[in-house]
XYZ file of C-alpha atoms in Angstrom:
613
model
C 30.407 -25.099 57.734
C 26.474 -24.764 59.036
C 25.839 -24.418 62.525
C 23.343 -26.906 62.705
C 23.309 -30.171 61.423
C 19.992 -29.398 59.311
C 20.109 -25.776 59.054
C 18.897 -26.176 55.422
C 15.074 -26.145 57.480
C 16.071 -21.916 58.568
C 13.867 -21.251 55.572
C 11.636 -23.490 56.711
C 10.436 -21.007 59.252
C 8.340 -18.736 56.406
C 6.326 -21.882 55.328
C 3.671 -21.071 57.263
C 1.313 -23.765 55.395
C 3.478 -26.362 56.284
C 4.279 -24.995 60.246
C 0.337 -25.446 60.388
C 0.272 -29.297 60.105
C 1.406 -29.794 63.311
C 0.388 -32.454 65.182
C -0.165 -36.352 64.460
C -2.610 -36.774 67.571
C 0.249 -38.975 70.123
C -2.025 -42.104 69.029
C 0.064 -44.938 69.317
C 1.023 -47.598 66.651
C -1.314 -50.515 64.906
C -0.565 -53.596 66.370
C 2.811 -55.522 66.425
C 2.062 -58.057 64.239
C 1.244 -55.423 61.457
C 4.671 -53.137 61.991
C 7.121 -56.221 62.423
C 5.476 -57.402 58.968
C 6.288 -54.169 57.212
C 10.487 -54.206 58.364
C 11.200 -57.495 58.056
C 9.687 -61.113 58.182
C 12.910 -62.848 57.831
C 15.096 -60.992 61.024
C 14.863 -63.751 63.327
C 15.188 -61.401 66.623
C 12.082 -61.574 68.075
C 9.015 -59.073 67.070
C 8.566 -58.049 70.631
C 11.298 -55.356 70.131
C 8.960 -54.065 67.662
C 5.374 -54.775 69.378
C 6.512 -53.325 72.746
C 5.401 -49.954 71.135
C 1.867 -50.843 71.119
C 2.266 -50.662 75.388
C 4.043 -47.082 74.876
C 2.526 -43.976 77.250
C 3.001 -40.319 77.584
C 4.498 -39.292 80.565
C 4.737 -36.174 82.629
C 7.684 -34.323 82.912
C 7.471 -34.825 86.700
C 6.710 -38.633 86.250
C 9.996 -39.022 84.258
C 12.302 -37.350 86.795
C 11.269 -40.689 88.758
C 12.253 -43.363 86.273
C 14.769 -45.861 85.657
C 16.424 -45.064 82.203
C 17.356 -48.150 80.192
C 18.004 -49.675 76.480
C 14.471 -50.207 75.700
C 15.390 -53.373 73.342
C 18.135 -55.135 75.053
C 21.466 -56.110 75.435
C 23.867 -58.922 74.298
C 24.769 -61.556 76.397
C 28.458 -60.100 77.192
C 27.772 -56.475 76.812
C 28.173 -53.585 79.231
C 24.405 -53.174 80.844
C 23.841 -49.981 82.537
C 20.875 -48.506 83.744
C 20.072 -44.633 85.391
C 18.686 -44.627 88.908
C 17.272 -40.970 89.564
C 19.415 -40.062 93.083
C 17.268 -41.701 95.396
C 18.149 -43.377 99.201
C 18.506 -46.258 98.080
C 22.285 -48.037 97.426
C 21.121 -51.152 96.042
C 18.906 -52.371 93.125
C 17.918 -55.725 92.216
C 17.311 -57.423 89.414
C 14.287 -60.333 88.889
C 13.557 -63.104 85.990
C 10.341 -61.775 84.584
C 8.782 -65.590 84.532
C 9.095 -66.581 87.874
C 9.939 -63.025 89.822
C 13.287 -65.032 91.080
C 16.067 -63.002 91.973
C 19.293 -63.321 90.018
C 21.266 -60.405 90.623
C 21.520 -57.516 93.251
C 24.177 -54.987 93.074
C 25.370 -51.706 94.743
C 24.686 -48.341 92.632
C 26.836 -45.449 92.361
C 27.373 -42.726 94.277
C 25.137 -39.553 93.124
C 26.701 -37.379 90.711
C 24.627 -34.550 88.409
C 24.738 -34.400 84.860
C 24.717 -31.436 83.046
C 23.205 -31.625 79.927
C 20.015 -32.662 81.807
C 20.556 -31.075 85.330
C 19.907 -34.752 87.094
C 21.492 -36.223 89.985
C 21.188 -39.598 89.168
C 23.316 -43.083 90.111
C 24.393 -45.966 87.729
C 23.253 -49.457 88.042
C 25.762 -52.256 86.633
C 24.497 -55.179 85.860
C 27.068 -56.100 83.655
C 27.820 -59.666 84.963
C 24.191 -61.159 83.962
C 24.676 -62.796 80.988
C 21.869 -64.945 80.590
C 19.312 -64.576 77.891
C 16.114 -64.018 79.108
C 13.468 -60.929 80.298
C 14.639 -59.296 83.582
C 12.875 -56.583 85.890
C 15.128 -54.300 87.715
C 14.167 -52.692 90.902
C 14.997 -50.088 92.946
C 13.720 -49.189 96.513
C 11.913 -45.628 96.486
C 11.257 -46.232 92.451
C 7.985 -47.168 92.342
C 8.302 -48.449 88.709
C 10.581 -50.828 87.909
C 12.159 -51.232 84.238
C 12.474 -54.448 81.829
C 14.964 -55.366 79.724
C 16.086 -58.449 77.544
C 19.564 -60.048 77.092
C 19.542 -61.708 73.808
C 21.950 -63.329 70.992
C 20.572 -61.320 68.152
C 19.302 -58.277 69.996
C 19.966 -55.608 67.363
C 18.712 -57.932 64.334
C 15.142 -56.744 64.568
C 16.839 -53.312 64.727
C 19.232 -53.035 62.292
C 16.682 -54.808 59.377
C 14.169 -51.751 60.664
C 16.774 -48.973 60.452
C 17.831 -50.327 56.505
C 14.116 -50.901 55.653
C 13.823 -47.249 57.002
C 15.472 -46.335 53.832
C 12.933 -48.360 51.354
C 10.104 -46.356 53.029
C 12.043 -43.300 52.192
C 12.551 -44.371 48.450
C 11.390 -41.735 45.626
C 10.465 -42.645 41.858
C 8.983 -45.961 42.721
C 5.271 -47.484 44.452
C 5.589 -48.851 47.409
C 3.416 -52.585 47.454
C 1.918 -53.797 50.016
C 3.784 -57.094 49.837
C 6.436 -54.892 51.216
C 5.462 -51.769 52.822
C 2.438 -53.392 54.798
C -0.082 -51.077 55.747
C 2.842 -48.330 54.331
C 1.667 -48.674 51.168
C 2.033 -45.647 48.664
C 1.433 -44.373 45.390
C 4.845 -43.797 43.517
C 5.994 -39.946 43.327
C 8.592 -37.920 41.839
C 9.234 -40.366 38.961
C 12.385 -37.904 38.068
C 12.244 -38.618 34.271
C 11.972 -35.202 34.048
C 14.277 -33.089 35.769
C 15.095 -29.146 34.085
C 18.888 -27.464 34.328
C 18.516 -24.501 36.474
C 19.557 -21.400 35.456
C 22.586 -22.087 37.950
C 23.709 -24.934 36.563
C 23.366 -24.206 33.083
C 26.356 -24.811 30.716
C 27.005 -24.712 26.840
C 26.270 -28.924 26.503
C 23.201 -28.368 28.839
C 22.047 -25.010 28.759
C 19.064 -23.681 30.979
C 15.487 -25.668 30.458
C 17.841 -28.845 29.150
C 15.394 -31.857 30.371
C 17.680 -34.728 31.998
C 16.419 -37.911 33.872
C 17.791 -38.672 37.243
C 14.968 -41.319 39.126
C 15.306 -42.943 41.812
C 17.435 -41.644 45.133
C 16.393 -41.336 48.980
C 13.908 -38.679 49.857
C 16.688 -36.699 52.003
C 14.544 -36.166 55.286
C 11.053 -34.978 56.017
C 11.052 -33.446 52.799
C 11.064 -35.031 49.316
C 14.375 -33.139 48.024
C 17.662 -35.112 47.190
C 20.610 -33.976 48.346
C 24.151 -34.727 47.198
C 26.347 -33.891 50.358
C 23.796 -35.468 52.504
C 23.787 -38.700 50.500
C 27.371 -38.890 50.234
C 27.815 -39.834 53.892
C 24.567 -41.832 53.865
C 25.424 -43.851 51.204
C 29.142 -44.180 52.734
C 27.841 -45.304 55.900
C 25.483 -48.032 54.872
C 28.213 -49.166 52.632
C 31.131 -49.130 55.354
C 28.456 -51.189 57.478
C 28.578 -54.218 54.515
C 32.101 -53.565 54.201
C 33.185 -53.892 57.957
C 30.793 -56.716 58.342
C 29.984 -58.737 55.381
C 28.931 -61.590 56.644
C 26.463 -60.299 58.826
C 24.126 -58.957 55.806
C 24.658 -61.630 53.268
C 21.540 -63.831 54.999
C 19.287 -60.909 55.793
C 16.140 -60.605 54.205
C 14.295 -57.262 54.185
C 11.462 -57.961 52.401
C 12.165 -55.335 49.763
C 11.679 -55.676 46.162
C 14.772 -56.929 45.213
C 15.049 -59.734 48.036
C 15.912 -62.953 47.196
C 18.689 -61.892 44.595
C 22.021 -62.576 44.497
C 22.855 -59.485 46.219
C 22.551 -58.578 49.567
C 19.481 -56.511 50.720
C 21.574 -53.696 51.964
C 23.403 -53.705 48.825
C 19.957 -53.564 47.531
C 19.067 -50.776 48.987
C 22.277 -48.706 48.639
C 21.796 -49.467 45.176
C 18.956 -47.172 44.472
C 20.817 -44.626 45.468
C 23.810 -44.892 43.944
C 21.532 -45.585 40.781
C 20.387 -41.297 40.956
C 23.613 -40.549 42.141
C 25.249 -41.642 39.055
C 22.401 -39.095 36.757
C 23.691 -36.402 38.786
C 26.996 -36.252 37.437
C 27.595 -34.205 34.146
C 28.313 -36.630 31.464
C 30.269 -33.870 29.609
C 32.655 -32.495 32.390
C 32.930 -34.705 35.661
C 31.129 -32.407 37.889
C 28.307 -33.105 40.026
C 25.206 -31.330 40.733
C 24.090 -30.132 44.454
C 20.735 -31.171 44.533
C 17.739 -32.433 43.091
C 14.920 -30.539 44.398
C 11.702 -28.266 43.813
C 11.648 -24.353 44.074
C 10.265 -24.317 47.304
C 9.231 -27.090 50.073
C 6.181 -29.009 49.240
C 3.044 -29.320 52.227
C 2.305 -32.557 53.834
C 1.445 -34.132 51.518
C 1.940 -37.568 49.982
C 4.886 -38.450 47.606
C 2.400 -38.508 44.493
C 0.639 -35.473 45.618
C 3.937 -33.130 44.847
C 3.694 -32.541 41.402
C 6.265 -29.793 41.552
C 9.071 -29.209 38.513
C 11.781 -30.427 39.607
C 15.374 -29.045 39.107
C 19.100 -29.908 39.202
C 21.016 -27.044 41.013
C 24.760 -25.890 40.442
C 27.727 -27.981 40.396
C 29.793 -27.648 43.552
C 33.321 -28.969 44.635
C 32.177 -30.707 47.715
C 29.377 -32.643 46.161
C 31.692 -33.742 44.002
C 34.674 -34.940 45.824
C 31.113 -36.664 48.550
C 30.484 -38.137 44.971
C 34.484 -39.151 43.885
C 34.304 -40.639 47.336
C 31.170 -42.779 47.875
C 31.380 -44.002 44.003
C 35.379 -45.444 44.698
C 34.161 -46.968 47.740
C 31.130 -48.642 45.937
C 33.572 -49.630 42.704
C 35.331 -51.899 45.470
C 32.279 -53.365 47.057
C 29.829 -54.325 43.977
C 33.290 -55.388 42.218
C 32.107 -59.003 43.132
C 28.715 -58.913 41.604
C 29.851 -58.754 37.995
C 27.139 -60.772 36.953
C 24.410 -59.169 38.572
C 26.170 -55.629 37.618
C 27.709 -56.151 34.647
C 30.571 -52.950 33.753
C 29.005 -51.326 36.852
C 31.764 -51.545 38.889
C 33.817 -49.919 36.030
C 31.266 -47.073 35.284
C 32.092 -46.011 38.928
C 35.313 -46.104 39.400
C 35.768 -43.951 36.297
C 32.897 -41.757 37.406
C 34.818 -40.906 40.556
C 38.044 -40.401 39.208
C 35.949 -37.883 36.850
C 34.955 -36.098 39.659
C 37.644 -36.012 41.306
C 39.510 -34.135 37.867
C 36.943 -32.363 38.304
C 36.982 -30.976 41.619
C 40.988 -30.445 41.277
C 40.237 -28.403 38.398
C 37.315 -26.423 40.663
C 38.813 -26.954 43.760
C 36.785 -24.194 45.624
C 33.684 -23.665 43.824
C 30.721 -23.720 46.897
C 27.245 -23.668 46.685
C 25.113 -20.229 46.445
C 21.199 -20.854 46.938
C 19.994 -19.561 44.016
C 17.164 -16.444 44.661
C 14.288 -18.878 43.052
C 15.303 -21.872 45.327
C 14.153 -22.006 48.914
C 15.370 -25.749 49.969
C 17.704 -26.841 52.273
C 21.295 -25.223 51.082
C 23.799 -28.087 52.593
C 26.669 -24.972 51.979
C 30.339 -25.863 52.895
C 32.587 -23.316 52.102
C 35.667 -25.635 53.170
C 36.649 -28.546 50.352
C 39.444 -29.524 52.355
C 37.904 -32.946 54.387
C 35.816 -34.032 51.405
C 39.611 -33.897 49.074
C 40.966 -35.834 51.475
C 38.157 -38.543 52.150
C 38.025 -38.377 47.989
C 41.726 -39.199 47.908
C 41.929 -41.775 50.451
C 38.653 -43.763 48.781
C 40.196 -44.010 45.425
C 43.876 -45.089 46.918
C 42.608 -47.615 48.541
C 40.358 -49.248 45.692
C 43.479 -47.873 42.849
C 46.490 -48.881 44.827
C 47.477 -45.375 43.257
C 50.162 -43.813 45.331
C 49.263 -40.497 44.142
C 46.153 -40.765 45.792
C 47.853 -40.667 48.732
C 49.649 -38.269 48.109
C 47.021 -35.938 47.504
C 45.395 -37.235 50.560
C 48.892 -35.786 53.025
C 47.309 -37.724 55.438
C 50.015 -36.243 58.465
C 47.920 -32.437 58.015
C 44.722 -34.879 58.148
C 43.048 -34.715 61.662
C 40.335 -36.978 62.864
C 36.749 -35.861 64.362
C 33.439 -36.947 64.797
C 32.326 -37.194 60.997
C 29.208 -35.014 59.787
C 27.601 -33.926 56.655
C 30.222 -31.048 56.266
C 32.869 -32.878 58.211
C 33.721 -35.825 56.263
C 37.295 -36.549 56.582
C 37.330 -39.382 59.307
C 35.151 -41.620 56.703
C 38.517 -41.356 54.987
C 40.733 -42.965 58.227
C 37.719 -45.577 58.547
C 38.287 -47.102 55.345
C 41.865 -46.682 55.629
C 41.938 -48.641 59.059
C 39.517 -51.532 57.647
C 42.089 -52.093 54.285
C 44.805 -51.615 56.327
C 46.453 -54.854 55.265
C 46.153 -54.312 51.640
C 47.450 -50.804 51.512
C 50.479 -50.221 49.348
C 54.081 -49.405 51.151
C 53.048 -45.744 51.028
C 50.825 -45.887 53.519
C 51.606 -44.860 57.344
C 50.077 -47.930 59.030
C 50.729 -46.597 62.596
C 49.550 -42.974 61.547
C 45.869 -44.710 60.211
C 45.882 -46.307 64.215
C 47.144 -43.611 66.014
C 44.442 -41.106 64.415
C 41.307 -43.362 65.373
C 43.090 -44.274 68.958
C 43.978 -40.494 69.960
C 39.709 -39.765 68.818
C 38.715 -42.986 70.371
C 40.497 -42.222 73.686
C 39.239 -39.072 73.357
C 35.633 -39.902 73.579
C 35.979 -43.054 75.871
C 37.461 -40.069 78.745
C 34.124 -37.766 78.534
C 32.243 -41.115 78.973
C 34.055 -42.255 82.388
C 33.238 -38.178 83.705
C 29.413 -38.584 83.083
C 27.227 -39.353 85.659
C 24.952 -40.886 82.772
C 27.675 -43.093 81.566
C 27.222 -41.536 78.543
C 30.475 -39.293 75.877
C 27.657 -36.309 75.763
C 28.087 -32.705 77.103
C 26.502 -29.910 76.623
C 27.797 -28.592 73.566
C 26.769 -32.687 71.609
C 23.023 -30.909 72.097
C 21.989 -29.522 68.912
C 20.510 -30.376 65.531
C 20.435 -34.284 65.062
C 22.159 -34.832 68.120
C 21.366 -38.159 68.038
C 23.271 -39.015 64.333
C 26.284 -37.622 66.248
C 26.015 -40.113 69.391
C 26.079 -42.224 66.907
C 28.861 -41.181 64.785
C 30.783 -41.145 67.901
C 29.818 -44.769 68.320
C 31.140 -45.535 64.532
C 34.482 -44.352 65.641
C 35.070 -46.018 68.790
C 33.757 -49.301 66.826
C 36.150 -48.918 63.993
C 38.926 -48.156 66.312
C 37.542 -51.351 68.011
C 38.492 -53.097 65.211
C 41.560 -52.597 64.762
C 42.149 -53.541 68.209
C 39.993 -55.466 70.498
C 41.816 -55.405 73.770
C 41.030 -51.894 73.627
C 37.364 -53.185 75.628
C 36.384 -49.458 76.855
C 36.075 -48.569 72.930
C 33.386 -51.234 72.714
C 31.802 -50.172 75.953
C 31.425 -46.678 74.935
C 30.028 -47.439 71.709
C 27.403 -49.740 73.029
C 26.500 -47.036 75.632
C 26.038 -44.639 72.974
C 23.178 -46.597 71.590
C 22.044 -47.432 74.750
C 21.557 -43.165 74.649
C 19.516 -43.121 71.625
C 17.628 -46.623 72.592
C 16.303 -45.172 76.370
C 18.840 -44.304 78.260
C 18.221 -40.700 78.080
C 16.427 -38.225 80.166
C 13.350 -37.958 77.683
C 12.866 -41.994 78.530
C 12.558 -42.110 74.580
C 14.017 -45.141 72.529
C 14.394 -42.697 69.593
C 13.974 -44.857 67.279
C 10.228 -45.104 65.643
C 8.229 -48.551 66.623
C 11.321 -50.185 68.315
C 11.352 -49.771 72.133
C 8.668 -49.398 74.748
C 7.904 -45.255 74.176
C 8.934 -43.945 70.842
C 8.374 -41.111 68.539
C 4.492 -40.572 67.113
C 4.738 -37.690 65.624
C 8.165 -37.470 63.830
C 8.048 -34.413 61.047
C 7.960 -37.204 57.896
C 5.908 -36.426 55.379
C 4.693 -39.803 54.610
C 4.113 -40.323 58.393
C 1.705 -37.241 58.827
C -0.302 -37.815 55.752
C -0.619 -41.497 55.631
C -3.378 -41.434 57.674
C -2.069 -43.861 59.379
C -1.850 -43.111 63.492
C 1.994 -43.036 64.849
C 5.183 -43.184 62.599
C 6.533 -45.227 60.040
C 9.014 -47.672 61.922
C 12.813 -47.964 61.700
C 13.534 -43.790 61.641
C 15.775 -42.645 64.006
C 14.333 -38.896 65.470
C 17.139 -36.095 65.275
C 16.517 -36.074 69.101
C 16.880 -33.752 71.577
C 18.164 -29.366 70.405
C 18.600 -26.263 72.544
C 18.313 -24.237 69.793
C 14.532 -24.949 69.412
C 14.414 -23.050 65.913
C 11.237 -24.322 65.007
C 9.729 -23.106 68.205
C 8.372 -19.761 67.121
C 6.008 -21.280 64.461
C 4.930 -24.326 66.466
C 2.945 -23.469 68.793
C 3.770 -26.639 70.655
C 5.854 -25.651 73.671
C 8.785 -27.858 74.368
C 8.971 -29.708 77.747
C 12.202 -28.308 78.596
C 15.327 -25.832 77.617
C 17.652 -28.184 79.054
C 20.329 -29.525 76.242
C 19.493 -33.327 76.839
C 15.729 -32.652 77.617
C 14.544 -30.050 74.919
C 12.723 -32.628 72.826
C 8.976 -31.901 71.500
C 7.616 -35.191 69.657
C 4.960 -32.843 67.539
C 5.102 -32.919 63.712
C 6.150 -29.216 63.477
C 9.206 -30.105 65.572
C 11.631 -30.380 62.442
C 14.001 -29.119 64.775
C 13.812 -32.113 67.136
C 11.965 -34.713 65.790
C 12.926 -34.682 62.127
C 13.932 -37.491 60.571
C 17.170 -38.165 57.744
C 18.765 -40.378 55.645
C 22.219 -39.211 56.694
C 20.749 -40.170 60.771
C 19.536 -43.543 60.242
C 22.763 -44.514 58.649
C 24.685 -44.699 61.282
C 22.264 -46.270 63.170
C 22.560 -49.222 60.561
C 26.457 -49.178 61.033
C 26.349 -49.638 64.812
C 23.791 -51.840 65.471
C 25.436 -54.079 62.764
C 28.615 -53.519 64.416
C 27.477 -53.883 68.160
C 25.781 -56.702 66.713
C 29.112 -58.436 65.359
C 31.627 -57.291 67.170
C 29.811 -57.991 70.756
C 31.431 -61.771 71.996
């Protein structure tokens, strides 16, 4: 297992003509009107989520020690609202309607405890029992600036149709119209019609040089590569989202190319990845490929300014059983849209159970970069979580008891699910089907794993002084993809039980992190919030042209291990866990963006979202 969650960028290090293009000049966005237009017209949360960015300012380090630390876009009605006071005097805040400056709530704040990860003393505000929609100030004596916030019905609409449209924006082989992409506009690039077997991959049906076609797929992060592993819990996790919550996408318009069918949009959208995921897999022998990708990272540059060859890279057991896994769970889901996909849902379920043959036959064969191939490696050198997610996906759409079998699910273990950690996406599905699993299945086991994690995480939340499951050690690369895997768990656990209220709390608190709450006063994701990133390392977003970032990516947020720092140049703010943040281009250590990030952003919003009463 890698150290860090995108340790693939090491290499990245030596590109000196890419470390160079730092900086995007901190300009803030175009106007509201023209960002809100390029996520979603049809959302119907209000755009101000989105055109609050326009007001966003840089802030001293000093400045920030001495603000109140919110959810930049709001809360529902009946969540958990909690805000962090830096330790002043004061034991009291209040809270004012913005229209009138009335006062409609005042409340006592906690006592002053220090947290860690940031090295702030700092008090909680709980404002928890307002529950009427509207736009609030709160106030606190000794703050001079006060903080707004929103209680709404829909407040993560705007925010979960930004976070999916993320992934259009992101989309390889294909133009991107203005009709959609707004002022995001782009030439198509990397058409993938033309993809050669490398030398690593090569085999007696497709020897070295063999040209294959394999368009379409999710640029993986920053960097026009696709990525097997990295997809297989992306994928998973925008699909779990529909799953979990059906109805909420089936009347959401994106504004993508294939709105208006008779599919929904995130369906849509998962589609074009499945689509390349599908030419990845060996027609003659089951296996999958690792990657997609060019020799060596391209600059920043635009998608049709990479002409690169472009190669598919060894077969490898855990890209296979990621593949097995995602492909049985999408068999299930696009089962109902026959008509629209006719003999697809067939072609997947027996392309997973191909892969999985495969994989039992190869059960420990791991990725090696090849010499000639300086991209980002995604090694795993442990099969063990991806056969048992693989297992548990195809039980569950089979009703095959040997599935389960292979799965043993009493030496299975839940965690916080990663790229290389992907066993828990295995006790998620189980605990949504749990009704229509066969007698084999340990009902109480599937509850007791996600309770004992849940519980788990719900405990380092009530020792924080920022109300938040996050020590120390949560700090590192893409910290904020795991606040919000931890989120997915509590939610699914949630679900299976919803007097378990503290689950729900947690959860929303956790995106309260990544939405402001957080001692770099960033909403992390890009145009939603009142300060967010404008500088994110994208290419698209540096060599657009176009000032700011593309909206609707979440930033990997804040990393310790500052492995970008020595070709920079950009010093970060602060060595502090929960504070070392830079938003600069060059920060791929930081501020990168990723497919396998944003996805479960789109699960809990949805999810928040839904399950909130």
């Amino acid at each position: 297992m890698q150290t860090y969650k995108h340790a693939k960028y090491l290499s990245f290090i030596t590109l000196s003509s890419i470390l160079v293009a730092c900086g995007g000049g901190g300009a803030t966005k175009p106007p509201s009107t023209t960002i809100s237009s390029a996520v979603s017209s049809a959302s119907s949360a209000p755009a101000s989520s989105v055109s609050s960015v326009a007001s966003s300012a840089a802030s001293s380090t000093a400045a920030l020690k001495a603000l109140i630390k919110l959810n930049q876009i709001g809360y529902k009605p009946s969540a958990e609202k909690l805000a962090v006071i830096p330790a002043v005097a004061a034991t009291t805040f209040t809270v004012t309607k913005t229209s009138d400056n009335s006062v409609v709530l005042t409340g006592n704040l906690s006592a002053a405890q220090t947290w860690s990860p940031a090295d702030e003393s700092v008090k909680l505000a709980d404002f928890s029992s307002l529950t009427a929609e509207g736009e609030y100030t709160l106030t606190v004596a000794g703050i001079e600036k006060s903080a707004s916030f929103k209680i709404a019905t829909n407040a993560y609409d705007a925010l979960n149709a930004g976070a999916i449209k993320a992934f259009y924006f992101n989309r390889a082989s294909t133009e991107l119209l203005e009709t959609h992409a707004g002022i995001y506009k782009r030439a198509a690039g990397h058409p993938g019609t033309k993809v050669y077997i490398h030398k690593s991959a090569a085999t007696a049906a497709r020897p070295e040089g063999t040209i294959v076609s394999a368009p379409k797929g999710w640029y993986d992060a920053g960097d026009y590569n696709l990525y097997i592993v990295n997809s297989g819990i992306s994928t998973y996790t925008m699909l779990a989202a529909y799953e979990h919550h059906a109805d909420y996408f089936k009347t959401q318009n994106l504004n993508i190319p294939e709105s208006g069918d008779a599919v929904p949009d995130v369906l849509n959208e998962a589609m074009w990845n499945l689509e390349w995921m599908l030419a990845m897999q060996d027609p003659n022998d089951g296996g999958v490929y690792h990657k997609l990708t060019s020799k060596n990272f391209s600059g920043m540059v635009m998608p049709d300014a990479d002409t690169s060859d472009r190669f598919m890279v060894q077969k490898a057991t855990p890209a296979t059983l990621d593949f097995a896994a995602v492909m049985a769970v999408a068999s299930r889901i696009y089962a109902p849209y026959e008509a629209t996909y006719p003999g697809l849902s067939a072609k997947m379920l027996n392309a997973a159970k191909s892969a999985y043959q495969w994989a039992k036959a190869n059960p420990a064969l791991y990725y090696v970069q090849p010499s000639d191939i300086s991209t980002g490696g995604y090694g795993d050198n442990n099969a063990t979580d991806e056969f048992a997610w693989a297992a548990a996906e195809l039980y569950i759409t089979t009703k095959d008891n040997a599935y389960y079998t292979d799965l043993n699910p009493s030496a299975v273990t839940a965690d916080v699910p990663s790229w290389p950690g992907v066993k828990s996406l295995g006790w998620i599905s189980l605990a949504h089907n749990v009704d229509s699993l066969t007698g084999a299945a340990d009902k109480a086991l599937i509850k007791n794993r996600l309770d004992g994690l849940a519980t788990t995480i719900v405990a380092k939340k009530a020792a924080s002084a920022y109300g938040v499951p996050l020590v120390d050690s949560d700090f590192n690369w893409g910290s904020n993809s795991g606040a919000l895997n931890q989120a997915m768990m509590l939610l699914a656990a949630y679900k299976l039980d919803n007097s378990k209220t503290d689950y729900l709390k947690t959860a929303q608190s956790l995106l309260d992190y990544v939405l402001g709450r957080n001692p770099t006063d960033f909403s992390y994701v890009t145009g939603f919030g009142v300060r967010t990133p404008q500088n994110i390392h994208h290419r698209p977003s540096e060599a657009d042209g176009i000032a700011g970032s593309i909206p609707g990516f979440l930033a990997g947020g804040a990393n310790p291990g500052q492995q970008d720092k020595s070709g920079c140049g950009v010093p970060y703010p602060s060595n502090l866990p929960a504070k070392s943040y830079l938003d600069n281009t060059c920060s791929y250590a930081s501020n990168e963006i990723a497919i396998n990030w944003n996805a479960p952003l789109v699960y809990v919003s949805a999810a928040l979202q839904v399950l909130t009463p």
